[in-house]
mmCIF file of C-alpha atoms in Angstrom:
data_model
loop_
_atom_site.group_PDB
_atom_site.id
_atom_site.type_symbol
_atom_site.label_atom_id
_atom_site.label_comp_id
_atom_site.label_asym_id
_atom_site.label_seq_id
_atom_site.Cartn_x
_atom_site.Cartn_y
_atom_site.Cartn_z
ATOM 1 C CA UNK Y 61 0.176 -0.176 0.005
ATOM 2 C CA UNK Y 62 2.657 2.256 0.929
ATOM 3 C CA UNK Y 63 4.572 1.605 -2.481
ATOM 4 C CA UNK Y 64 1.459 2.599 -4.797
ATOM 5 C CA UNK Y 65 0.609 5.793 -2.560
ATOM 6 C CA UNK Y 66 4.294 7.049 -3.266
ATOM 7 C CA UNK Y 67 4.436 5.766 -6.729
ATOM 8 C CA UNK Y 68 0.949 7.663 -7.184
ATOM 9 C CA UNK Y 69 2.670 10.836 -5.426
ATOM 10 C CA UNK Y 70 5.531 10.722 -7.923
ATOM 11 C CA UNK Y 71 3.307 10.311 -10.917
ATOM 12 C CA UNK Y 72 1.258 13.062 -9.871
ATOM 13 C CA UNK Y 73 4.621 15.517 -9.548
ATOM 14 C CA UNK Y 74 5.651 14.809 -13.042
ATOM 15 C CA UNK Y 75 2.592 16.358 -14.161
ATOM 16 C CA UNK Y 76 3.079 20.189 -12.545
ATOM 17 C CA UNK Y 77 4.385 22.149 -14.755
ATOM 18 C CA UNK Y 78 7.463 24.252 -14.126
ATOM 19 C CA UNK Y 79 8.917 21.801 -11.294
ATOM 20 C CA UNK Y 80 12.567 20.582 -11.537
ATOM 21 C CA UNK Y 81 13.138 16.858 -10.699
ATOM 22 C CA UNK Y 82 16.119 14.891 -9.259
ATOM 23 C CA UNK Y 83 15.736 11.315 -10.379
ATOM 24 C CA UNK Y 84 15.410 8.821 -7.296
ATOM 25 C CA UNK Y 85 15.740 5.184 -7.623
ATOM 26 C CA UNK Y 86 12.566 3.730 -6.467
ATOM 27 C CA UNK Y 87 14.325 0.432 -5.618
ATOM 28 C CA UNK Y 88 17.836 1.161 -4.669
ATOM 29 C CA UNK Y 89 20.388 -1.612 -4.637
ATOM 30 C CA UNK Y 90 22.069 -2.365 -1.480
ATOM 31 C CA UNK Y 91 25.737 -1.160 -1.728
ATOM 32 C CA UNK Y 92 28.533 -2.845 0.147
ATOM 33 C CA UNK Y 93 30.278 -1.770 3.896
ATOM 34 C CA UNK Y 94 32.537 1.025 4.252
ATOM 35 C CA UNK Y 95 34.358 1.870 7.013
ATOM 36 C CA UNK Y 96 34.034 4.642 9.770
ATOM 37 C CA UNK Y 97 36.135 5.949 12.565
ATOM 38 C CA UNK Y 98 34.386 6.140 15.586
ATOM 39 C CA UNK Y 99 37.210 6.847 18.310
ATOM 40 C CA UNK Y 100 40.726 6.908 18.627
ATOM 41 C CA UNK Y 101 43.788 7.619 16.525
ATOM 42 C CA UNK Y 102 46.490 5.604 14.646
ATOM 43 C CA UNK Y 103 46.876 3.115 12.028
ATOM 44 C CA UNK Y 104 46.160 0.025 14.124
ATOM 45 C CA UNK Y 105 42.251 -0.745 14.390
ATOM 46 C CA UNK Y 106 39.433 -2.647 16.459
ATOM 47 C CA UNK Y 107 36.700 -3.311 14.847
ATOM 48 C CA UNK Y 108 33.326 -2.855 16.330
ATOM 49 C CA UNK Y 109 30.987 -5.487 15.465
ATOM 50 C CA UNK Y 110 27.163 -4.846 16.192
ATOM 51 C CA UNK Y 111 25.299 -7.692 17.229
ATOM 52 C CA UNK Y 112 21.751 -6.921 18.013
ATOM 53 C CA UNK Y 113 17.884 -8.257 17.426
ATOM 54 C CA UNK Y 114 16.871 -11.226 16.452
ATOM 55 C CA UNK Y 115 19.305 -13.701 15.585
ATOM 56 C CA UNK Y 116 17.974 -15.172 12.577
ATOM 57 C CA UNK Y 117 18.772 -15.471 8.823
ATOM 58 C CA UNK Y 118 15.580 -13.599 7.598
ATOM 59 C CA UNK Y 119 16.139 -10.176 5.762
ATOM 60 C CA UNK Y 120 15.637 -6.921 8.351
ATOM 61 C CA UNK Y 121 12.515 -5.271 7.430
ATOM 62 C CA UNK Y 122 13.256 -1.442 7.609
ATOM 63 C CA UNK Y 123 13.038 0.470 4.217
ATOM 64 C CA UNK Y 124 9.792 0.635 2.062
ATOM 65 C CA UNK Y 125 10.950 -0.691 -0.948
ATOM 66 C CA UNK Y 126 13.430 -3.329 -0.175
ATOM 67 C CA UNK Y 127 14.498 -5.617 3.021
ATOM 68 C CA UNK Y 128 18.437 -5.176 4.158
ATOM 69 C CA UNK Y 129 20.384 -7.967 4.512
ATOM 70 C CA UNK Y 130 19.949 -10.221 7.119
ATOM 71 C CA UNK Y 131 22.558 -10.523 10.550
ATOM 72 C CA UNK Y 132 24.105 -13.368 9.310
ATOM 73 C CA UNK Y 133 25.149 -11.933 6.006
ATOM 74 C CA UNK Y 134 25.882 -8.652 7.463
ATOM 75 C CA UNK Y 135 28.178 -10.710 10.164
ATOM 76 C CA UNK Y 136 29.885 -12.470 7.448
ATOM 77 C CA UNK Y 137 30.141 -9.685 4.976
ATOM 78 C CA UNK Y 138 32.282 -7.624 7.911
ATOM 79 C CA UNK Y 139 34.278 -10.214 8.766
ATOM 80 C CA UNK Y 140 35.369 -10.988 5.099
ATOM 81 C CA UNK Y 141 36.349 -7.266 4.761
ATOM 82 C CA UNK Y 142 38.076 -6.943 7.889
ATOM 83 C CA UNK Y 143 40.114 -10.054 6.916
ATOM 84 C CA UNK Y 144 41.464 -7.866 4.042
ATOM 85 C CA UNK Y 145 42.761 -5.487 6.483
ATOM 86 C CA UNK Y 146 45.805 -6.305 7.919
ATOM 87 C CA UNK Y 147 45.327 -3.375 10.362
ATOM 88 C CA UNK Y 148 42.654 -5.031 12.005
ATOM 89 C CA UNK Y 149 44.101 -5.927 15.595
ATOM 90 C CA UNK Y 150 41.355 -6.946 17.353
ATOM 91 C CA UNK Y 151 37.334 -7.613 16.947
ATOM 92 C CA UNK Y 152 34.998 -5.908 19.834
ATOM 93 C CA UNK Y 153 31.217 -7.379 19.461
ATOM 94 C CA UNK Y 154 28.673 -5.385 20.732
ATOM 95 C CA UNK Y 155 26.224 -7.686 21.910
ATOM 96 C CA UNK Y 156 22.105 -6.816 22.414
ATOM 97 C CA UNK Y 157 20.212 -9.675 21.616
ATOM 98 C CA UNK Y 158 17.178 -12.024 23.401
ATOM 99 C CA UNK Y 159 19.060 -15.017 21.323
ATOM 100 C CA UNK Y 160 17.234 -16.151 17.867
ATOM 101 C CA UNK Y 161 17.160 -19.293 16.265
ATOM 102 C CA UNK Y 162 19.492 -22.304 17.007
ATOM 103 C CA UNK Y 163 20.992 -22.690 13.716
ATOM 104 C CA UNK Y 164 21.935 -19.190 13.324
ATOM 105 C CA UNK Y 165 23.261 -18.475 16.369
ATOM 106 C CA UNK Y 166 25.413 -21.783 15.664
ATOM 107 C CA UNK Y 167 26.354 -20.307 12.561
ATOM 108 C CA UNK Y 168 27.435 -16.694 14.033
ATOM 109 C CA UNK Y 169 29.701 -18.327 16.599
ATOM 110 C CA UNK Y 170 31.317 -20.679 13.949
ATOM 111 C CA UNK Y 171 31.590 -17.546 11.699
ATOM 112 C CA UNK Y 172 33.450 -15.563 14.381
ATOM 113 C CA UNK Y 173 35.620 -18.311 15.716
ATOM 114 C CA UNK Y 174 37.030 -19.153 12.218
ATOM 115 C CA UNK Y 175 37.784 -15.889 11.474
ATOM 116 C CA UNK Y 176 39.961 -15.316 14.899
ATOM 117 C CA UNK Y 177 41.580 -18.852 14.347
ATOM 118 C CA UNK Y 178 42.603 -17.608 10.766
ATOM 119 C CA UNK Y 179 43.720 -13.701 11.718
ATOM 120 C CA UNK Y 180 45.027 -14.669 15.019
ATOM 121 C CA UNK Y 181 43.741 -11.902 16.929
ATOM 122 C CA UNK Y 182 41.652 -11.303 20.321
ATOM 123 C CA UNK Y 183 38.129 -11.195 20.657
ATOM 124 C CA UNK Y 184 36.400 -9.360 23.432
ATOM 125 C CA UNK Y 185 32.359 -9.394 23.736
ATOM 126 C CA UNK Y 186 30.693 -6.512 25.500
ATOM 127 C CA UNK Y 187 26.885 -7.405 26.704
ATOM 128 C CA UNK Y 188 24.782 -4.399 26.799
ATOM 129 C CA UNK Y 189 20.918 -4.477 27.810
ATOM 130 C CA UNK Y 190 20.317 -8.131 26.948
ATOM 131 C CA UNK Y 191 22.299 -10.700 26.026
ATOM 132 C CA UNK Y 192 20.584 -14.068 26.396
ATOM 133 C CA UNK Y 193 20.328 -17.808 25.362
ATOM 134 C CA UNK Y 194 21.623 -17.636 21.550
ATOM 135 C CA UNK Y 195 23.064 -14.142 22.098
ATOM 136 C CA UNK Y 196 25.411 -15.493 24.639
ATOM 137 C CA UNK Y 197 25.974 -18.500 22.680
ATOM 138 C CA UNK Y 198 27.679 -16.236 20.207
ATOM 139 C CA UNK Y 199 29.362 -13.981 22.464
ATOM 140 C CA UNK Y 200 30.934 -17.431 23.937
ATOM 141 C CA UNK Y 201 33.600 -17.114 20.849
ATOM 142 C CA UNK Y 202 35.087 -14.337 22.790
ATOM 143 C CA UNK Y 203 38.314 -14.381 24.598
ATOM 144 C CA UNK Y 204 36.817 -12.145 27.112
ATOM 145 C CA UNK Y 205 33.577 -11.195 27.985
ATOM 146 C CA UNK Y 206 32.758 -7.708 29.951
ATOM 147 C CA UNK Y 207 28.902 -7.178 31.056
ATOM 148 C CA UNK Y 208 27.571 -4.383 31.628
ATOM 149 C CA UNK Y 209 26.360 -3.396 35.127
ATOM 150 C CA UNK Y 210 22.823 -3.477 34.256
ATOM 151 C CA UNK Y 211 22.988 -6.756 31.547
ATOM 152 C CA UNK Y 212 20.779 -9.376 31.846
ATOM 153 C CA UNK Y 213 22.144 -12.667 30.500
ATOM 154 C CA UNK Y 214 21.437 -16.496 30.811
ATOM 155 C CA UNK Y 215 18.412 -18.493 29.658
ATOM 156 C CA UNK Y 216 20.958 -21.129 28.362
ATOM 157 C CA UNK Y 217 18.276 -23.437 27.396
ATOM 158 C CA UNK Y 218 16.196 -24.651 24.235
ATOM 159 C CA UNK Y 219 12.116 -23.790 23.579
ATOM 160 C CA UNK Y 220 10.369 -25.399 21.414
ATOM 161 C CA UNK Y 221 7.639 -23.333 20.167
ATOM 162 C CA UNK Y 222 4.217 -24.525 18.271
ATOM 163 C CA UNK Y 223 0.711 -23.357 17.771
ATOM 164 C CA UNK Y 224 -2.047 -25.643 18.055
ATOM 165 C CA UNK Y 225 -4.985 -23.746 16.488
ATOM 166 C CA UNK Y 226 -7.333 -26.239 16.156
ATOM 167 C CA UNK Y 227 -9.713 -24.578 18.697
ATOM 168 C CA UNK Y 228 -9.897 -21.749 16.836
ATOM 169 C CA UNK Y 229 -10.148 -22.963 13.138
ATOM 170 C CA UNK Y 230 -13.639 -25.372 14.794
ATOM 171 C CA UNK Y 231 -15.249 -22.313 16.134
ATOM 172 C CA UNK Y 232 -15.010 -20.842 12.789
ATOM 173 C CA UNK Y 233 -15.987 -24.088 10.923
ATOM 174 C CA UNK Y 234 -12.696 -24.848 9.151
ATOM 175 C CA UNK Y 235 -11.801 -28.295 9.110
ATOM 176 C CA UNK Y 236 -8.146 -29.533 8.245
ATOM 177 C CA UNK Y 237 -7.440 -32.807 6.565
ATOM 178 C CA UNK Y 238 -4.138 -34.028 5.614
ATOM 179 C CA UNK Y 239 -2.900 -37.302 3.609
ATOM 180 C CA UNK Y 240 0.251 -38.604 4.539
ATOM 181 C CA UNK Y 241 2.422 -42.106 3.990
ATOM 182 C CA UNK Y 242 4.022 -42.233 7.265
ATOM 183 C CA UNK Y 243 2.488 -41.512 10.789
ATOM 184 C CA UNK Y 244 5.033 -39.010 11.698
ATOM 185 C CA UNK Y 245 5.314 -37.160 8.386
ATOM 186 C CA UNK Y 246 2.990 -34.321 9.798
ATOM 187 C CA UNK Y 247 4.793 -33.950 13.139
ATOM 188 C CA UNK Y 248 4.295 -30.571 14.693
ATOM 189 C CA UNK Y 249 1.132 -29.725 12.529
ATOM 190 C CA UNK Y 250 -0.500 -26.393 14.163
ATOM 191 C CA UNK Y 251 -3.610 -28.279 13.302
ATOM 192 C CA UNK Y 252 -3.852 -30.589 15.944
ATOM 193 C CA UNK Y 253 -2.385 -31.497 19.188
ATOM 194 C CA UNK Y 254 1.061 -33.584 19.480
ATOM 195 C CA UNK Y 255 0.774 -36.985 20.326
ATOM 196 C CA UNK Y 256 2.539 -38.777 22.978
ATOM 197 C CA UNK Y 257 5.323 -40.373 20.470
ATOM 198 C CA UNK Y 258 5.885 -37.291 19.031
ATOM 199 C CA UNK Y 259 6.015 -35.126 22.676
ATOM 200 C CA UNK Y 260 8.940 -38.092 23.206
ATOM 201 C CA UNK Y 261 10.753 -37.181 19.774
ATOM 202 C CA UNK Y 262 10.364 -33.489 20.468
ATOM 203 C CA UNK Y 263 11.683 -33.793 24.003
ATOM 204 C CA UNK Y 264 14.791 -36.038 22.837
ATOM 205 C CA UNK Y 265 15.597 -33.584 19.865
ATOM 206 C CA UNK Y 266 15.561 -30.574 22.547
ATOM 207 C CA UNK Y 267 17.619 -32.627 25.245
ATOM 208 C CA UNK Y 268 20.056 -32.914 22.464
ATOM 209 C CA UNK Y 269 20.050 -29.536 21.632
ATOM 210 C CA UNK Y 270 20.493 -28.075 25.199
ATOM 211 C CA UNK Y 271 23.920 -30.533 25.698
ATOM 212 C CA UNK Y 272 25.177 -28.904 22.788
ATOM 213 C CA UNK Y 273 24.392 -25.492 24.271
ATOM 214 C CA UNK Y 274 26.397 -27.105 27.386
ATOM 215 C CA UNK Y 275 29.166 -28.017 25.459
ATOM 216 C CA UNK Y 276 29.731 -24.534 23.679
ATOM 217 C CA UNK Y 277 29.812 -23.064 27.241
ATOM 218 C CA UNK Y 278 32.275 -25.397 28.614
ATOM 219 C CA UNK Y 279 34.296 -24.561 25.570
ATOM 220 C CA UNK Y 280 34.129 -21.009 25.821
ATOM 221 C CA UNK Y 281 34.229 -20.495 29.559
ATOM 222 C CA UNK Y 282 37.468 -23.060 30.529
ATOM 223 C CA UNK Y 283 36.849 -22.141 34.495
ATOM 224 C CA UNK Y 284 33.497 -24.215 34.540
ATOM 225 C CA UNK Y 285 32.976 -27.380 35.216
ATOM 226 C CA UNK Y 286 30.445 -30.114 33.944
ATOM 227 C CA UNK Y 287 29.059 -30.190 37.742
ATOM 228 C CA UNK Y 288 28.566 -26.342 37.197
ATOM 229 C CA UNK Y 289 25.925 -26.577 34.393
ATOM 230 C CA UNK Y 290 23.120 -28.005 36.025
ATOM 231 C CA UNK Y 291 22.869 -24.742 37.993
ATOM 232 C CA UNK Y 292 23.444 -22.075 35.381
ATOM 233 C CA UNK Y 293 21.257 -24.319 32.769
ATOM 234 C CA UNK Y 294 17.685 -24.782 33.695
ATOM 235 C CA UNK Y 295 16.764 -21.476 31.855
ATOM 236 C CA UNK Y 296 16.676 -18.677 34.419
ATOM 237 C CA UNK Y 297 18.434 -15.318 33.543
ATOM 238 C CA UNK Y 298 21.246 -13.920 35.896
ATOM 239 C CA UNK Y 299 22.172 -10.077 36.403
ATOM 240 C CA UNK Y 300 25.843 -8.708 35.623
ATOM 241 C CA UNK Y 301 26.932 -9.535 39.312
ATOM 242 C CA UNK Y 302 25.332 -13.146 39.430
ATOM 243 C CA UNK Y 303 26.998 -14.043 35.943
ATOM 244 C CA UNK Y 304 30.203 -12.732 37.269
ATOM 245 C CA UNK Y 305 29.685 -14.724 40.326
ATOM 246 C CA UNK Y 306 28.994 -17.907 38.150
ATOM 247 C CA UNK Y 307 31.981 -17.517 36.207
ATOM 248 C CA UNK Y 308 29.957 -16.650 32.944
ATOM 249 C CA UNK Y 309 31.482 -13.361 32.171
ATOM 250 C CA UNK Y 310 35.200 -11.957 33.247
ATOM 251 C CA UNK Y 311 34.268 -8.397 33.955
ATOM 252 C CA UNK Y 312 31.536 -6.218 34.848
ATOM 253 C CA UNK Y 313 31.889 -2.937 32.822
ATOM 254 C CA UNK Y 314 31.388 -0.468 30.174
ATOM 255 C CA UNK Y 315 32.020 -0.477 26.358
ATOM 256 C CA UNK Y 316 35.009 1.787 26.873
ATOM 257 C CA UNK Y 317 36.339 -1.437 29.375
ATOM 258 C CA UNK Y 318 36.100 -3.938 26.523
ATOM 259 C CA UNK Y 319 37.940 -1.355 24.473
ATOM 260 C CA UNK Y 320 40.786 -1.153 27.014
ATOM 261 C CA UNK Y 321 41.041 -4.819 27.554
ATOM 262 C CA UNK Y 322 41.606 -5.763 23.868
ATOM 263 C CA UNK Y 323 44.136 -2.776 23.832
ATOM 264 C CA UNK Y 324 45.607 -4.598 26.726
ATOM 265 C CA UNK Y 325 45.841 -7.815 25.147
ATOM 266 C CA UNK Y 326 47.259 -6.503 22.074
ATOM 267 C CA UNK Y 327 49.548 -4.415 23.417
ATOM 268 C CA UNK Y 328 48.594 -1.025 21.902
ATOM 269 C CA UNK Y 329 48.305 2.437 23.479
ATOM 270 C CA UNK Y 330 46.323 3.868 20.550
ATOM 271 C CA UNK Y 331 44.082 2.802 18.116
ATOM 272 C CA UNK Y 332 41.259 3.304 15.902
ATOM 273 C CA UNK Y 333 37.768 2.005 16.547
ATOM 274 C CA UNK Y 334 36.174 1.480 13.866
ATOM 275 C CA UNK Y 335 33.080 -0.085 12.406
ATOM 276 C CA UNK Y 336 31.182 -0.805 8.942
ATOM 277 C CA UNK Y 337 28.194 0.387 7.977
ATOM 278 C CA UNK Y 338 25.922 1.011 4.400
ATOM 279 C CA UNK Y 339 26.326 4.439 2.908
ATOM 280 C CA UNK Y 340 23.897 7.008 4.523
ATOM 281 C CA UNK Y 341 23.992 5.042 7.795
ATOM 282 C CA UNK Y 342 25.079 7.317 10.856
ATOM 283 C CA UNK Y 343 27.435 5.562 13.109
ATOM 284 C CA UNK Y 344 28.856 8.723 14.871
ATOM 285 C CA UNK Y 345 30.018 6.788 18.039
ATOM 286 C CA UNK Y 346 30.775 3.673 19.805
ATOM 287 C CA UNK Y 347 27.290 3.902 20.967
ATOM 288 C CA UNK Y 348 25.631 4.283 17.658
ATOM 289 C CA UNK Y 349 23.566 1.019 16.692
ATOM 290 C CA UNK Y 350 23.359 -0.611 13.527
ATOM 291 C CA UNK Y 351 20.102 0.207 11.480
ATOM 292 C CA UNK Y 352 19.199 -3.723 12.619
ATOM 293 C CA UNK Y 353 16.028 -2.421 15.355
ATOM 294 C CA UNK Y 354 15.567 -5.486 18.181
ATOM 295 C CA UNK Y 355 12.763 -7.376 17.628
ATOM 296 C CA UNK Y 356 11.562 -5.400 14.650
ATOM 297 C CA UNK Y 357 8.319 -6.124 12.694
ATOM 298 C CA UNK Y 358 10.212 -8.040 10.153
ATOM 299 C CA UNK Y 359 11.567 -10.332 12.803
ATOM 300 C CA UNK Y 360 8.379 -11.186 14.644
ATOM 301 C CA UNK Y 361 6.708 -11.457 11.255
ATOM 302 C CA UNK Y 362 9.036 -14.131 10.121
ATOM 303 C CA UNK Y 363 9.060 -15.947 13.525
ATOM 304 C CA UNK Y 364 5.176 -16.262 13.215
ATOM 305 C CA UNK Y 365 5.390 -17.257 9.886
ATOM 306 C CA UNK Y 366 7.728 -20.091 10.693
ATOM 307 C CA UNK Y 367 5.480 -21.085 13.864
ATOM 308 C CA UNK Y 368 2.666 -21.023 11.600
ATOM 309 C CA UNK Y 369 3.777 -23.423 9.691
ATOM 310 C CA UNK Y 370 5.273 -26.133 12.436
ATOM 311 C CA UNK Y 371 7.485 -26.130 15.562
ATOM 312 C CA UNK Y 372 9.931 -23.751 15.774
ATOM 313 C CA UNK Y 373 13.466 -24.405 17.888
ATOM 314 C CA UNK Y 374 15.225 -21.536 19.090
ATOM 315 C CA UNK Y 375 18.069 -20.714 21.571
ATOM 316 C CA UNK Y 376 15.496 -17.459 22.917
ATOM 317 C CA UNK Y 377 14.231 -15.752 26.044
ATOM 318 C CA UNK Y 378 10.918 -15.626 25.783
ATOM 319 C CA UNK Y 379 9.679 -13.522 28.768
#
């Protein structure tokens, strides 16, 4: 509807005599990332990478005519660009996310670990408002984790979400019919409740993915032991102070402390803090966020669409 209205307005403007017009493309192409210096001086650089919002491979809905690249696409593009710059000496992850899909969280962690291994540079994660579930899963790839004094983290568990719409459909007189060659072919269907066998199968899958999360935490936090896991992996959330006590973060501080930690690890007194963004996006300070709104309409719509077609497995805090 918005597209149609704007097209009509532009068409009407063309008919107005005596006007001078500038051609503006209605469907602009997404351009590559460009570097912006946020603060600091010197040839040596620390890259600030923003991990915000719902973690998924869905395009980010923000423009009128065009969706922006997904978080996964942007992170991979940023890491590829940074790999070509020999002056990048460290990576700072600014994490502000409730988590997201299991696979997308795992891919982000893998990409960061792979980049760190190839470049042999330190990575520090700074947890902002929220860094729960899949977001912490990604942050565990860092060599050091700094939590803001008011950070909420935790929710280290798996949630499988499914809509059962049978009662609603019956009320409005809609009846669903399914033809299948296997009893479990439509497992997770939103048109009927799950059977005991299906619940057992899903329970086993959830348990397996929960165990994977546990292994990731142990790999990322060597100070933790397996005996600690039942206490921290029951889905509860933690304040920054609690997370520090449990050994889930290394210190409590601010974004500047994360930068200081990286400089210390690298052995630098001065460094330029840089970030990447699309042309036209404003990134003036280390607190300027990328144009990836947390829980934007596109993300909610994408999750709703997935839920409508069956079970969605998530590393997500859903209060």
